[in-house]
JSON list of C-alpha atoms in Angstrom, two decimals:
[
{"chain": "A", "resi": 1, "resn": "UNK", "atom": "CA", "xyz": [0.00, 0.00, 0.00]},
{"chain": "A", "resi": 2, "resn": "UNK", "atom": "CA", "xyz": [1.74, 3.43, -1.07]},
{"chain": "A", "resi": 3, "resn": "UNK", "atom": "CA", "xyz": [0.24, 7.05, -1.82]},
{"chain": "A", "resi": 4, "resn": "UNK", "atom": "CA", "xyz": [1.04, 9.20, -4.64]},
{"chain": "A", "resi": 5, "resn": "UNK", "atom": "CA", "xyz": [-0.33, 12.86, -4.79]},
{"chain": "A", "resi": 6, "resn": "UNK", "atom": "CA", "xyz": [-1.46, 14.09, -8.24]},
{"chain": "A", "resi": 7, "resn": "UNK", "atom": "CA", "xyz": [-0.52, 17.65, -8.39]},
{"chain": "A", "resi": 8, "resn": "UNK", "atom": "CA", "xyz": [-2.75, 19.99, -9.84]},
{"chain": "A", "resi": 9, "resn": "UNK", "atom": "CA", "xyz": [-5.75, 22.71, -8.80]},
{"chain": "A", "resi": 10, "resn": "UNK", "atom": "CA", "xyz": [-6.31, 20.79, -5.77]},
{"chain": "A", "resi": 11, "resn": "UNK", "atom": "CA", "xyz": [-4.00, 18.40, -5.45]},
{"chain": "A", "resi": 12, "resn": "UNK", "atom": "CA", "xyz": [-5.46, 14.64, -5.08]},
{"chain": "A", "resi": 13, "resn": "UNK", "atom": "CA", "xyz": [-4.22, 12.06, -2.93]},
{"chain": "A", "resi": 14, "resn": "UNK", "atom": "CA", "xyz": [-4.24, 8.36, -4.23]},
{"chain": "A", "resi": 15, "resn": "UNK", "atom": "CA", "xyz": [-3.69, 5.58, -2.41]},
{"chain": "A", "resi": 16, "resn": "UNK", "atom": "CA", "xyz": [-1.97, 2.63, -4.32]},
{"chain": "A", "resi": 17, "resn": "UNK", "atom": "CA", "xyz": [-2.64, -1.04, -3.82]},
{"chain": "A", "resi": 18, "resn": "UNK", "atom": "CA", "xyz": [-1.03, -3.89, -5.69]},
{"chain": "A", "resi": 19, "resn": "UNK", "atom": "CA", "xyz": [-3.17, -7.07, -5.83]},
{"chain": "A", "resi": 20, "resn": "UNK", "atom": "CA", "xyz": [-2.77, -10.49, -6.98]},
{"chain": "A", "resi": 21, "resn": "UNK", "atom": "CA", "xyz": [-6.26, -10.79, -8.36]},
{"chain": "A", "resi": 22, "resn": "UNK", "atom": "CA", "xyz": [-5.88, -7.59, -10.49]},
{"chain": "A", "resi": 23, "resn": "UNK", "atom": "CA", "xyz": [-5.31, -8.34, -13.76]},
{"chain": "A", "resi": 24, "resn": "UNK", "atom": "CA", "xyz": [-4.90, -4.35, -14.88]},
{"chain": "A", "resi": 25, "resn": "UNK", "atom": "CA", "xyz": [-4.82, -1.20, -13.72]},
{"chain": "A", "resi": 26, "resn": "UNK", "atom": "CA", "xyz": [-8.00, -0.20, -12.62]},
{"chain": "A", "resi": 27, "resn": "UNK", "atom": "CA", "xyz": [-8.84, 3.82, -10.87]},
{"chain": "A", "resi": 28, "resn": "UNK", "atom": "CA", "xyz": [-11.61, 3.96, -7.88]},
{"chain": "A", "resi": 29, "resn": "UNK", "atom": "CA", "xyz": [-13.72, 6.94, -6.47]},
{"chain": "A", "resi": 30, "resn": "UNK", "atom": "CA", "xyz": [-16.05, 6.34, -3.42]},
{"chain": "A", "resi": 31, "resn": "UNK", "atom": "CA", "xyz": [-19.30, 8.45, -4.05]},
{"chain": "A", "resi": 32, "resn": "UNK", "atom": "CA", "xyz": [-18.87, 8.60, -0.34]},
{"chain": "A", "resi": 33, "resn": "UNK", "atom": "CA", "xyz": [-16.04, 10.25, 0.42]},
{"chain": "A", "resi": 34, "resn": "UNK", "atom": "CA", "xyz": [-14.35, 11.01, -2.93]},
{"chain": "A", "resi": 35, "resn": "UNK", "atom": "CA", "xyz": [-11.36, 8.70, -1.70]},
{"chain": "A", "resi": 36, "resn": "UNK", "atom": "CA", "xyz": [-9.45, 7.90, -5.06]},
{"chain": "A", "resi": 37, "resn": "UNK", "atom": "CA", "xyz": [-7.97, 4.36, -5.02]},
{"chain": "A", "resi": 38, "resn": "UNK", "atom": "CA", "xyz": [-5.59, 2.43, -8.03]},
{"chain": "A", "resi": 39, "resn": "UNK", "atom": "CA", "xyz": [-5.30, -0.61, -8.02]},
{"chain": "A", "resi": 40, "resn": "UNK", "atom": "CA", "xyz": [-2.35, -2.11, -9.50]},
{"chain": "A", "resi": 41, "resn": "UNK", "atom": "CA", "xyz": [-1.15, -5.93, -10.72]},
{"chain": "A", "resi": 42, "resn": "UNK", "atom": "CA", "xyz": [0.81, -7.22, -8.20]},
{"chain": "A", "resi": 43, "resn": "UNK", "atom": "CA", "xyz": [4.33, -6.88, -9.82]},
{"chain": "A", "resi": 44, "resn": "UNK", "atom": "CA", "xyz": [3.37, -3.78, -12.00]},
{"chain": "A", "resi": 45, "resn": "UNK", "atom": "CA", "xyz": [5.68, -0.91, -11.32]},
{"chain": "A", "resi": 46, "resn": "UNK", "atom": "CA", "xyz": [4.46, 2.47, -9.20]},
{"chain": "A", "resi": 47, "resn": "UNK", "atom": "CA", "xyz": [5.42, 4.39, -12.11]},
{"chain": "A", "resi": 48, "resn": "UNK", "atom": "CA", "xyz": [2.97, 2.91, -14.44]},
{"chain": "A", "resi": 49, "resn": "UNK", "atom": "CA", "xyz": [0.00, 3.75, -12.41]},
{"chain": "A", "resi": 50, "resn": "UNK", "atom": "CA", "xyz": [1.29, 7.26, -12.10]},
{"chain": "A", "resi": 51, "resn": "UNK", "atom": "CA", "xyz": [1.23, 7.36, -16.06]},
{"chain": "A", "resi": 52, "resn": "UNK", "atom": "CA", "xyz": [-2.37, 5.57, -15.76]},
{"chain": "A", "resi": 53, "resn": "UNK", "atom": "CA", "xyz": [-3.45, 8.27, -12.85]},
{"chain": "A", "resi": 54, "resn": "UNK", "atom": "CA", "xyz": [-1.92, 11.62, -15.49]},
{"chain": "A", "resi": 55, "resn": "UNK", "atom": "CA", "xyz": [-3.80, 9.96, -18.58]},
{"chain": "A", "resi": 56, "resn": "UNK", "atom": "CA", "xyz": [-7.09, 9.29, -16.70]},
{"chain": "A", "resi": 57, "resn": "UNK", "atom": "CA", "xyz": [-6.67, 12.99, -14.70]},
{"chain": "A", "resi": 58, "resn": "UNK", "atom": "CA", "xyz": [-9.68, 14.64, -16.80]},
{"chain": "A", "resi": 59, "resn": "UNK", "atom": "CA", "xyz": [-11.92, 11.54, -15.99]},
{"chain": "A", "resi": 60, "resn": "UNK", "atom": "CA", "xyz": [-10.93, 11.95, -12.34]},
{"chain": "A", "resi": 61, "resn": "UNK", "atom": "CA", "xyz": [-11.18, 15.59, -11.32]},
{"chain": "A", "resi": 62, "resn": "UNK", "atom": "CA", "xyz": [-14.89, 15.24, -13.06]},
{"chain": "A", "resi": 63, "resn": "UNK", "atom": "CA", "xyz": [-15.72, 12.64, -11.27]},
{"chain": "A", "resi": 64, "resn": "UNK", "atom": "CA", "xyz": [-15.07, 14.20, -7.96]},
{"chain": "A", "resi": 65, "resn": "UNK", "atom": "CA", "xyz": [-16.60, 17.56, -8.71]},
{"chain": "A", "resi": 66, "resn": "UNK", "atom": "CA", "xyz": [-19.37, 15.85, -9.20]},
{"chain": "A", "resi": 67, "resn": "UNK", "atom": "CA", "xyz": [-19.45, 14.12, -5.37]},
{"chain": "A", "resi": 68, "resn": "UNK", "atom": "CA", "xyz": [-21.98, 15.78, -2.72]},
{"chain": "A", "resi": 69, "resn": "UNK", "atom": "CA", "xyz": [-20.31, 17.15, 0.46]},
{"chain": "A", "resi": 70, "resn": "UNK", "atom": "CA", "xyz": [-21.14, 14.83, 3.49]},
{"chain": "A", "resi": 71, "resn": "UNK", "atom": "CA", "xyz": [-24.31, 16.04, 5.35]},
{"chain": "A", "resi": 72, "resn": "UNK", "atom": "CA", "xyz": [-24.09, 16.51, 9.31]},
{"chain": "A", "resi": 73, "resn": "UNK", "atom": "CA", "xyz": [-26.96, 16.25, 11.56]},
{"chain": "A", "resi": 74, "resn": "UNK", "atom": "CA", "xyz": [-27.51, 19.34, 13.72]},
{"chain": "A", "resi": 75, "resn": "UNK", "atom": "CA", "xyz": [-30.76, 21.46, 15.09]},
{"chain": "A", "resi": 76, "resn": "UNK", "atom": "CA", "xyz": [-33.01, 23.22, 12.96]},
{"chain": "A", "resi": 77, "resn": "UNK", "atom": "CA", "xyz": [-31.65, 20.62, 9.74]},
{"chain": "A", "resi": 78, "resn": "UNK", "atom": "CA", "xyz": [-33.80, 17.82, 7.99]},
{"chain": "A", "resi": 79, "resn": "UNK", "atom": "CA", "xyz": [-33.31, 14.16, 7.70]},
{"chain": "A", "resi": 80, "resn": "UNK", "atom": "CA", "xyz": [-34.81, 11.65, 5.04]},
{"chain": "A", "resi": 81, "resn": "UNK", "atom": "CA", "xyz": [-37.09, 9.42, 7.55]},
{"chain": "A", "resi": 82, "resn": "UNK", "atom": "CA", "xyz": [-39.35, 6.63, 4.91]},
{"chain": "A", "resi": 83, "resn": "UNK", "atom": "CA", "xyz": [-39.10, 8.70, 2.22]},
{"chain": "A", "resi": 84, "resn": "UNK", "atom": "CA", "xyz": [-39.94, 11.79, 3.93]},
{"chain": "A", "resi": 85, "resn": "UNK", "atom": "CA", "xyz": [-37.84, 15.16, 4.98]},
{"chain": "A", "resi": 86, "resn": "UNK", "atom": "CA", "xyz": [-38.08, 15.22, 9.10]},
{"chain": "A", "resi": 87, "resn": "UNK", "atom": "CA", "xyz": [-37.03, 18.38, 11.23]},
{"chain": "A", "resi": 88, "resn": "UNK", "atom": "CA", "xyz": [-34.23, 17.89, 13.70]},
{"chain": "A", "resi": 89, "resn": "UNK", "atom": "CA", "xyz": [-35.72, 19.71, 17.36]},
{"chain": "A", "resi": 90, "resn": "UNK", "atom": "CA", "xyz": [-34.68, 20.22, 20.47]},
{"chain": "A", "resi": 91, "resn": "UNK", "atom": "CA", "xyz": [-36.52, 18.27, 23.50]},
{"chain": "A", "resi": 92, "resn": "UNK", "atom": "CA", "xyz": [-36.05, 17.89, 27.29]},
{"chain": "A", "resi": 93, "resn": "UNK", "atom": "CA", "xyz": [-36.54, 13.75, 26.86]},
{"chain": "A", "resi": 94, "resn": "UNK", "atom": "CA", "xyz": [-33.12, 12.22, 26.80]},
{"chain": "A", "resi": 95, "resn": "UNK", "atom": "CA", "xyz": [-34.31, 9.66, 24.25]},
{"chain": "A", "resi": 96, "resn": "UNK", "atom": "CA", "xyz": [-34.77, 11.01, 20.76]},
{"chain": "A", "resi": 97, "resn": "UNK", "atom": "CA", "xyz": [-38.27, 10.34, 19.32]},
{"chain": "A", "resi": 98, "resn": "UNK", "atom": "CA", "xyz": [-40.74, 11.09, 16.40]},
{"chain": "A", "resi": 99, "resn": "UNK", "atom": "CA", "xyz": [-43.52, 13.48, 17.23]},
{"chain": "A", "resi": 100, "resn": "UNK", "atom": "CA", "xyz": [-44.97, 13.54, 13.54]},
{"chain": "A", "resi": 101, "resn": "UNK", "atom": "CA", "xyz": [-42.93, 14.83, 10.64]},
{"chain": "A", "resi": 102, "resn": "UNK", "atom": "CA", "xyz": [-40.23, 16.04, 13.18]},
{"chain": "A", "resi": 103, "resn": "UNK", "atom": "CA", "xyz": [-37.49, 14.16, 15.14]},
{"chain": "A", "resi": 104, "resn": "UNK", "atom": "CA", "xyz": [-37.03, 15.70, 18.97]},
{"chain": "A", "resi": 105, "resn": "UNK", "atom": "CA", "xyz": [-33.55, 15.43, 20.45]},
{"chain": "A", "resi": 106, "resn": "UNK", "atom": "CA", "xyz": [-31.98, 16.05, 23.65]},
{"chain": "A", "resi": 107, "resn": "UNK", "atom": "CA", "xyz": [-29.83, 19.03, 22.78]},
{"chain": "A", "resi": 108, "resn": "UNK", "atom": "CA", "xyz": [-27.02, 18.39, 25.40]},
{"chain": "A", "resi": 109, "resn": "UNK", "atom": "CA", "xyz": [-26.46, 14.71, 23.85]},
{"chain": "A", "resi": 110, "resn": "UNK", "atom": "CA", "xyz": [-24.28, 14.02, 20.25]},
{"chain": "A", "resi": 111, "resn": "UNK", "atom": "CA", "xyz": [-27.59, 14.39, 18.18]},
{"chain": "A", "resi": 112, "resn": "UNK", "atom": "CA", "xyz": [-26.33, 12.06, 15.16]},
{"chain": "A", "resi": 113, "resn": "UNK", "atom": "CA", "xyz": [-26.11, 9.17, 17.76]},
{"chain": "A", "resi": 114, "resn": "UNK", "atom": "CA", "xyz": [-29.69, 9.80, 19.08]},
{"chain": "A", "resi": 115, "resn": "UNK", "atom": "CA", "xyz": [-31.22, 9.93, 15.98]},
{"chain": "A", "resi": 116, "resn": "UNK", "atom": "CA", "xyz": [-28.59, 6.98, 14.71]},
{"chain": "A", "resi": 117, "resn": "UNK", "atom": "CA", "xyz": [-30.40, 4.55, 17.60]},
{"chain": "A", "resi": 118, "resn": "UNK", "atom": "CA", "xyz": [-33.62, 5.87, 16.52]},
{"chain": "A", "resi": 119, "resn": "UNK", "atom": "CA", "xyz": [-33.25, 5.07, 12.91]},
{"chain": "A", "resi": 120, "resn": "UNK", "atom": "CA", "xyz": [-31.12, 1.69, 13.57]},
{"chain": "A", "resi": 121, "resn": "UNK", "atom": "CA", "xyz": [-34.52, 0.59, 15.61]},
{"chain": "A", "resi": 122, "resn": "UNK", "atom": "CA", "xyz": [-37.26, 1.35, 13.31]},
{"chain": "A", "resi": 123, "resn": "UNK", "atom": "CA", "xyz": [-34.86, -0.29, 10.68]},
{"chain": "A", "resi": 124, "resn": "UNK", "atom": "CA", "xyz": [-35.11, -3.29, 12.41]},
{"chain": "A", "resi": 125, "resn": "UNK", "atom": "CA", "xyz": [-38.56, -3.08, 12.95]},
{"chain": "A", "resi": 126, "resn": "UNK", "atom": "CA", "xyz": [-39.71, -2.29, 9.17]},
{"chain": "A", "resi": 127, "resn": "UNK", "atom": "CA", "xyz": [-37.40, -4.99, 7.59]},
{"chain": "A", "resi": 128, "resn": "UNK", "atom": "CA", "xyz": [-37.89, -7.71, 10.32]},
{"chain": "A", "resi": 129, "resn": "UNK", "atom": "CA", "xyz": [-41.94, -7.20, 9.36]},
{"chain": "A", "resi": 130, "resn": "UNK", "atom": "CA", "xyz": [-41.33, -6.96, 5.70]},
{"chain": "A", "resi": 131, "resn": "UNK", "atom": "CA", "xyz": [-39.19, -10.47, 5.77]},
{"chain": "A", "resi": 132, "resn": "UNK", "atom": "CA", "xyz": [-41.30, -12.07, 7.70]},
{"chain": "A", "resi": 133, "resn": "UNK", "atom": "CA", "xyz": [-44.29, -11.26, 5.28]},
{"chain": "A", "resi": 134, "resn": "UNK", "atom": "CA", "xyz": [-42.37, -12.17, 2.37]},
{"chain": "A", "resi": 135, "resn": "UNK", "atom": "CA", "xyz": [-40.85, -15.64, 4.02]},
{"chain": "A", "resi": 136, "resn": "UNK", "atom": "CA", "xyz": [-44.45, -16.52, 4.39]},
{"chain": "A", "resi": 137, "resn": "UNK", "atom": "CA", "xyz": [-44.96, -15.55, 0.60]},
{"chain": "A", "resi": 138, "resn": "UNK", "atom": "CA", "xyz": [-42.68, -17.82, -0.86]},
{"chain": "A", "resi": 139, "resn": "UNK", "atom": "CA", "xyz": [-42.70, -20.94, 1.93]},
{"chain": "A", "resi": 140, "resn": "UNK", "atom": "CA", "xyz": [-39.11, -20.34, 3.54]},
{"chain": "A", "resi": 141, "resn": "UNK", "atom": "CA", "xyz": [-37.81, -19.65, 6.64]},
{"chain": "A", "resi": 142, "resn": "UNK", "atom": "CA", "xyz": [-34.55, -17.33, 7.51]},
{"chain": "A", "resi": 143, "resn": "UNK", "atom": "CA", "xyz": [-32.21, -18.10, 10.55]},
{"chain": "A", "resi": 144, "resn": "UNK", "atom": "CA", "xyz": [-31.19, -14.99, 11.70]},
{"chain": "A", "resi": 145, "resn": "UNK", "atom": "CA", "xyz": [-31.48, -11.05, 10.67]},
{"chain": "A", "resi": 146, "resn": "UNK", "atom": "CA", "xyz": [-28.50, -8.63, 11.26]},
{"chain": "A", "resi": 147, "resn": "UNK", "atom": "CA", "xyz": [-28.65, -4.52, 10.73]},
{"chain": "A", "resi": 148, "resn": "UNK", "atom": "CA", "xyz": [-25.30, -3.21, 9.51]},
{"chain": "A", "resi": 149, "resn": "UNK", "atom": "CA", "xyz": [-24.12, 0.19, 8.08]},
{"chain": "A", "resi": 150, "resn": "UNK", "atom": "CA", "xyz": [-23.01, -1.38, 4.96]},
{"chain": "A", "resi": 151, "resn": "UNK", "atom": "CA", "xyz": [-21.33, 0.71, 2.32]},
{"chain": "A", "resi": 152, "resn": "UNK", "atom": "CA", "xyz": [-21.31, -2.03, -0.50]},
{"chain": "A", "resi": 153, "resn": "UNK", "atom": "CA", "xyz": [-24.58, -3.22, -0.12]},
{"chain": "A", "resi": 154, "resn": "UNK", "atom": "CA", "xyz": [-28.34, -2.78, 1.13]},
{"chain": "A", "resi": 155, "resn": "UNK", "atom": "CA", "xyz": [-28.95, -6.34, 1.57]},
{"chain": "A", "resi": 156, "resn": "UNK", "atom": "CA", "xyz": [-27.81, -9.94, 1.73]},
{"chain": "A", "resi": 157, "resn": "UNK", "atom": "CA", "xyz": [-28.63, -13.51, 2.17]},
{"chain": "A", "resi": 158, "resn": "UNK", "atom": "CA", "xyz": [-26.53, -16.50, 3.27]},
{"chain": "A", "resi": 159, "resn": "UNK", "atom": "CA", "xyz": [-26.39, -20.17, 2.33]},
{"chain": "A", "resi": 160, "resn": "UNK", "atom": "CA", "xyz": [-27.51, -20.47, 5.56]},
{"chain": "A", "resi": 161, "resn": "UNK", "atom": "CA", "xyz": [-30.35, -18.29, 5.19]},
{"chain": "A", "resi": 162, "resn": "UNK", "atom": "CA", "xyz": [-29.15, -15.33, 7.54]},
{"chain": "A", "resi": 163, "resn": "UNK", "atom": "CA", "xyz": [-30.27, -12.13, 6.32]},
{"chain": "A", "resi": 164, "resn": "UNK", "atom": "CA", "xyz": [-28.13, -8.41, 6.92]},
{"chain": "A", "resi": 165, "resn": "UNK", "atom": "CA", "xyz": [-29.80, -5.21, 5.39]},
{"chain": "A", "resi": 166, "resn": "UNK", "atom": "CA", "xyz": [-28.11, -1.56, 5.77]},
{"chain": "A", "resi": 167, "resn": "UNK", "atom": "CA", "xyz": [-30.07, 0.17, 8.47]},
{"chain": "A", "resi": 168, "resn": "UNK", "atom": "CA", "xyz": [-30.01, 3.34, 6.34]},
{"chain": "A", "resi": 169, "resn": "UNK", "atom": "CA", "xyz": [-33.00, 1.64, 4.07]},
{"chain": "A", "resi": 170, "resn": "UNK", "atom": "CA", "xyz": [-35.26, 3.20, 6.66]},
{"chain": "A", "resi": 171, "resn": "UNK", "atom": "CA", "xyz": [-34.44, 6.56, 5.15]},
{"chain": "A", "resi": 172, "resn": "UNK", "atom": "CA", "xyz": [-35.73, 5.48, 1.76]},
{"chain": "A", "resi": 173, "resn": "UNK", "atom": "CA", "xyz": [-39.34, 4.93, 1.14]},
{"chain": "A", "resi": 174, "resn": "UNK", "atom": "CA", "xyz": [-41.33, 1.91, 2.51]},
{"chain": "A", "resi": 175, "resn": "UNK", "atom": "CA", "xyz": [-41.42, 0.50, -0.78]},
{"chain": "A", "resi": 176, "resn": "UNK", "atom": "CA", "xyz": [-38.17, 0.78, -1.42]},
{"chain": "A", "resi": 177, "resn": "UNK", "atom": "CA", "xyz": [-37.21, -0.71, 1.72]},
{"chain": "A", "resi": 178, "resn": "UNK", "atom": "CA", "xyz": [-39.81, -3.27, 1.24]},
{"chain": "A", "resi": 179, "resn": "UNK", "atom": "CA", "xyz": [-37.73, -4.02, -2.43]},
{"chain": "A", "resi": 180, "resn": "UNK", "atom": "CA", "xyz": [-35.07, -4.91, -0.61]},
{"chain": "A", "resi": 181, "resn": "UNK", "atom": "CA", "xyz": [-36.14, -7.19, 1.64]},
{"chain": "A", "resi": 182, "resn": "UNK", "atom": "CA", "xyz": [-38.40, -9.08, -0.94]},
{"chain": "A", "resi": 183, "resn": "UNK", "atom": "CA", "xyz": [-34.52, -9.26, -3.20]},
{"chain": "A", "resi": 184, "resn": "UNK", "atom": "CA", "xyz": [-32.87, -10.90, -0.14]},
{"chain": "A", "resi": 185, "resn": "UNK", "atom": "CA", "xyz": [-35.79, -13.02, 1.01]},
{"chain": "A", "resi": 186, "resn": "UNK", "atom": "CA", "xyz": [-35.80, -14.54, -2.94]},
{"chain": "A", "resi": 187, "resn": "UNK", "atom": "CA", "xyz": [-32.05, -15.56, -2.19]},
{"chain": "A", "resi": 188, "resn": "UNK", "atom": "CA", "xyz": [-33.91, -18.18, 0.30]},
{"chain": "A", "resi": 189, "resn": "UNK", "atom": "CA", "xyz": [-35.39, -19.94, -2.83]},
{"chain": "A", "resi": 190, "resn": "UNK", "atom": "CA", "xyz": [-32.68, -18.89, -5.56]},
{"chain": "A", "resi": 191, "resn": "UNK", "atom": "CA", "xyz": [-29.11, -17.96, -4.44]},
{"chain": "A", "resi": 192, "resn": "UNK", "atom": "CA", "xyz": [-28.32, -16.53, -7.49]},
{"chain": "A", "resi": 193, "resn": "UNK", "atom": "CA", "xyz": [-29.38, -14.03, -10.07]},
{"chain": "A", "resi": 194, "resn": "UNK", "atom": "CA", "xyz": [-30.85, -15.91, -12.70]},
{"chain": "A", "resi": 195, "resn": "UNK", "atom": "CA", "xyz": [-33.72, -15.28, -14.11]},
{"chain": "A", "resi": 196, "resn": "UNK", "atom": "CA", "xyz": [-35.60, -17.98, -11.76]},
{"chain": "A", "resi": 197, "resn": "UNK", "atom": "CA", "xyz": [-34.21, -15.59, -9.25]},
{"chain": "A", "resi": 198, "resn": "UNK", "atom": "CA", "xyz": [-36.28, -12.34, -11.06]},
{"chain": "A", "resi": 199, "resn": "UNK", "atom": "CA", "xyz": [-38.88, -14.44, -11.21]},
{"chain": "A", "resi": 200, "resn": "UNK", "atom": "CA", "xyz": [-39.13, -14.79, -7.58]},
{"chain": "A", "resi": 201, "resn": "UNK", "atom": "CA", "xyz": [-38.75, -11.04, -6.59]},
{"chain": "A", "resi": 202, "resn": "UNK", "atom": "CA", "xyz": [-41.29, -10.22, -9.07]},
{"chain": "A", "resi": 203, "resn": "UNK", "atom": "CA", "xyz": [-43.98, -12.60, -7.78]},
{"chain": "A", "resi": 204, "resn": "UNK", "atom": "CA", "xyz": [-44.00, -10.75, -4.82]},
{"chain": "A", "resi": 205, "resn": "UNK", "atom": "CA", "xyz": [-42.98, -7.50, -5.49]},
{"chain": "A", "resi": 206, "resn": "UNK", "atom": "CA", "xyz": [-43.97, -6.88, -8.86]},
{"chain": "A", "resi": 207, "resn": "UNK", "atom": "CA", "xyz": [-42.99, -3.51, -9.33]},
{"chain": "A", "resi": 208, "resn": "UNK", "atom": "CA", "xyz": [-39.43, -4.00, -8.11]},
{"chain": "A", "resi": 209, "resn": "UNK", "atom": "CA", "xyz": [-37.95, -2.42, -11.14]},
{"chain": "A", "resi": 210, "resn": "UNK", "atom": "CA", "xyz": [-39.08, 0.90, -10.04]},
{"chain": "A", "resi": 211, "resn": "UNK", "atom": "CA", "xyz": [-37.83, 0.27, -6.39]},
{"chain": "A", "resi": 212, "resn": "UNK", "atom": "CA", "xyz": [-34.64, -0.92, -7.48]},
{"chain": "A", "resi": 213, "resn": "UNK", "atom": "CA", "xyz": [-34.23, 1.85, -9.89]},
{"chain": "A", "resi": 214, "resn": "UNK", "atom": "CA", "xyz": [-35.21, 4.26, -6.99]},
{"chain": "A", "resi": 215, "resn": "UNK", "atom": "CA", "xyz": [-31.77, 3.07, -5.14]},
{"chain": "A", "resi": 216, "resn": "UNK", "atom": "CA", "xyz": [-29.45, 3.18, -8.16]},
{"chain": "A", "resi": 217, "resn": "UNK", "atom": "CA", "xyz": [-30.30, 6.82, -8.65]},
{"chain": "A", "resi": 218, "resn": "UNK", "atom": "CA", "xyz": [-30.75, 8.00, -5.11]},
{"chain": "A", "resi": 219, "resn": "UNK", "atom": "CA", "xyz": [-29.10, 5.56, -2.68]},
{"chain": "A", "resi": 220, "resn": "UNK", "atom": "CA", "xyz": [-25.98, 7.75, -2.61]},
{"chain": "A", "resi": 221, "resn": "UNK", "atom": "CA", "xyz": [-27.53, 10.20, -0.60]},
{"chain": "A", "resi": 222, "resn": "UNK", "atom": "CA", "xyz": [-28.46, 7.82, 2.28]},
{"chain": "A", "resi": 223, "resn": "UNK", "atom": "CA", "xyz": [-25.00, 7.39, 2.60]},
{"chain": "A", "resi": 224, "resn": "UNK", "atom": "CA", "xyz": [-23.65, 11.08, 2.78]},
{"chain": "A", "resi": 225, "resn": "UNK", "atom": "CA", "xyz": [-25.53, 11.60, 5.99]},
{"chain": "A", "resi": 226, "resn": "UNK", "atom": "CA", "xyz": [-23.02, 11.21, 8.75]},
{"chain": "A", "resi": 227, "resn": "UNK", "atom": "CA", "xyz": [-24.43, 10.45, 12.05]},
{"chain": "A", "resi": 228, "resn": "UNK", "atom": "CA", "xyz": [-21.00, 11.34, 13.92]},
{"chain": "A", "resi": 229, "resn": "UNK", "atom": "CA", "xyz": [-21.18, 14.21, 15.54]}
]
């Protein structure tokens, strides 16, 4: 692992990994963070991915203009709760709750971890319910469910039938959310994604296109919300 800074109008940092599985050079943004990553062949030389980072510069500096700032939670901001925009307020409870379309919060305690438990419950909540309903639908049982903050995925399903959503899904709408666990609850009958697999999803979600669309184009934002404070 080595680091190479590009120069230019700013500068970018790159951090340079050689690995055995790479068969070429190949250049990584995160849409979280705008970290910029090259992987390299394991014996390739550092100085051919700095030639690979000056030809692909153009590509790079768009790509990272076009990356959102990370959002911090504070008082008087909004939050995507189910779809919906919800108002950050002040409270004398030390618990952080919902009292309609706002979310009250003790202003003395880190508010991104009171409204993190908050969210990481009703998570658990929504997708426990919507697995269980869609188990029942197609005639299989799961052995465990797990809420992570995942960054590479909303969802997955196990050989052994454990399923592990991102907690963030609660900040989508329902029927997004709902998507997701019908996609991982399919795995139970198809662990692949053949079409027998589709097939599956669709009988009991059949409008999963538009759900799954939903995340491709908006799921980035669910994950520039920090909830450090």
């Amino acid at each position: 692992m080595g680091r190479h800074t590009l120069e230019g109008n700013p500068p970018i940092e790159v951090t340079l990994r050689h690995s055995a599985r790479a068969k070429r050079l190949s250049l990584r943004v995160s849409r979280l963070d705008g970290r910029v990553t090259l992987t390299l062949p394991k014996h390739a030389a550092a100085r051919e991915g700095v030639s690979f980072l000056r030809e692909k510069e153009a590509w790079l500096r768009g790509h990272l203009a076009d990356i959102k700032p990370v959002m911090s939670l504070a008082l008087e901001k909004t939050v995507l709760f189910r779809g919906e925009p919800c108002a950050i307020i002040p409270s004398s409870s030390r618990k952080a709750a919902f009292d309609g379309n706002r979310i009250l919060v003790h202003p003395s305690r880190p508010i991104g971890a009171q409204i993190k438990g908050l969210f990481r419950q009703q998570a658990r909540n929504a997708l426990a319910a919507a697995s269980d309903r869609y188990a029942s639908a197609v005639g299989r049982t799961y052995s465990r469910l797990t809420i992570r903050d995942t960054r590479s995925r909303w969802g997955s399903c196990t050989a052994e039938g454990a399923l592990m959503y991102s907690w963030r899904l609660i900040m989508a709408p329902p029927a997004v959310l709902d998507y997701v666990a019908a996609h991982e609850v399919a795995h139970l009958v198809e662990m692949n994604h053949q079409p027998a697999f589709w097939s599956v999803v669709a009988g009991v979600c059949p409008d999963y296109e538009v759900h799954r669309r939903w995340l491709r184009q908006n799921g980035d934002q669910l994950h520039q919300v920090s909830f450090d404070d």
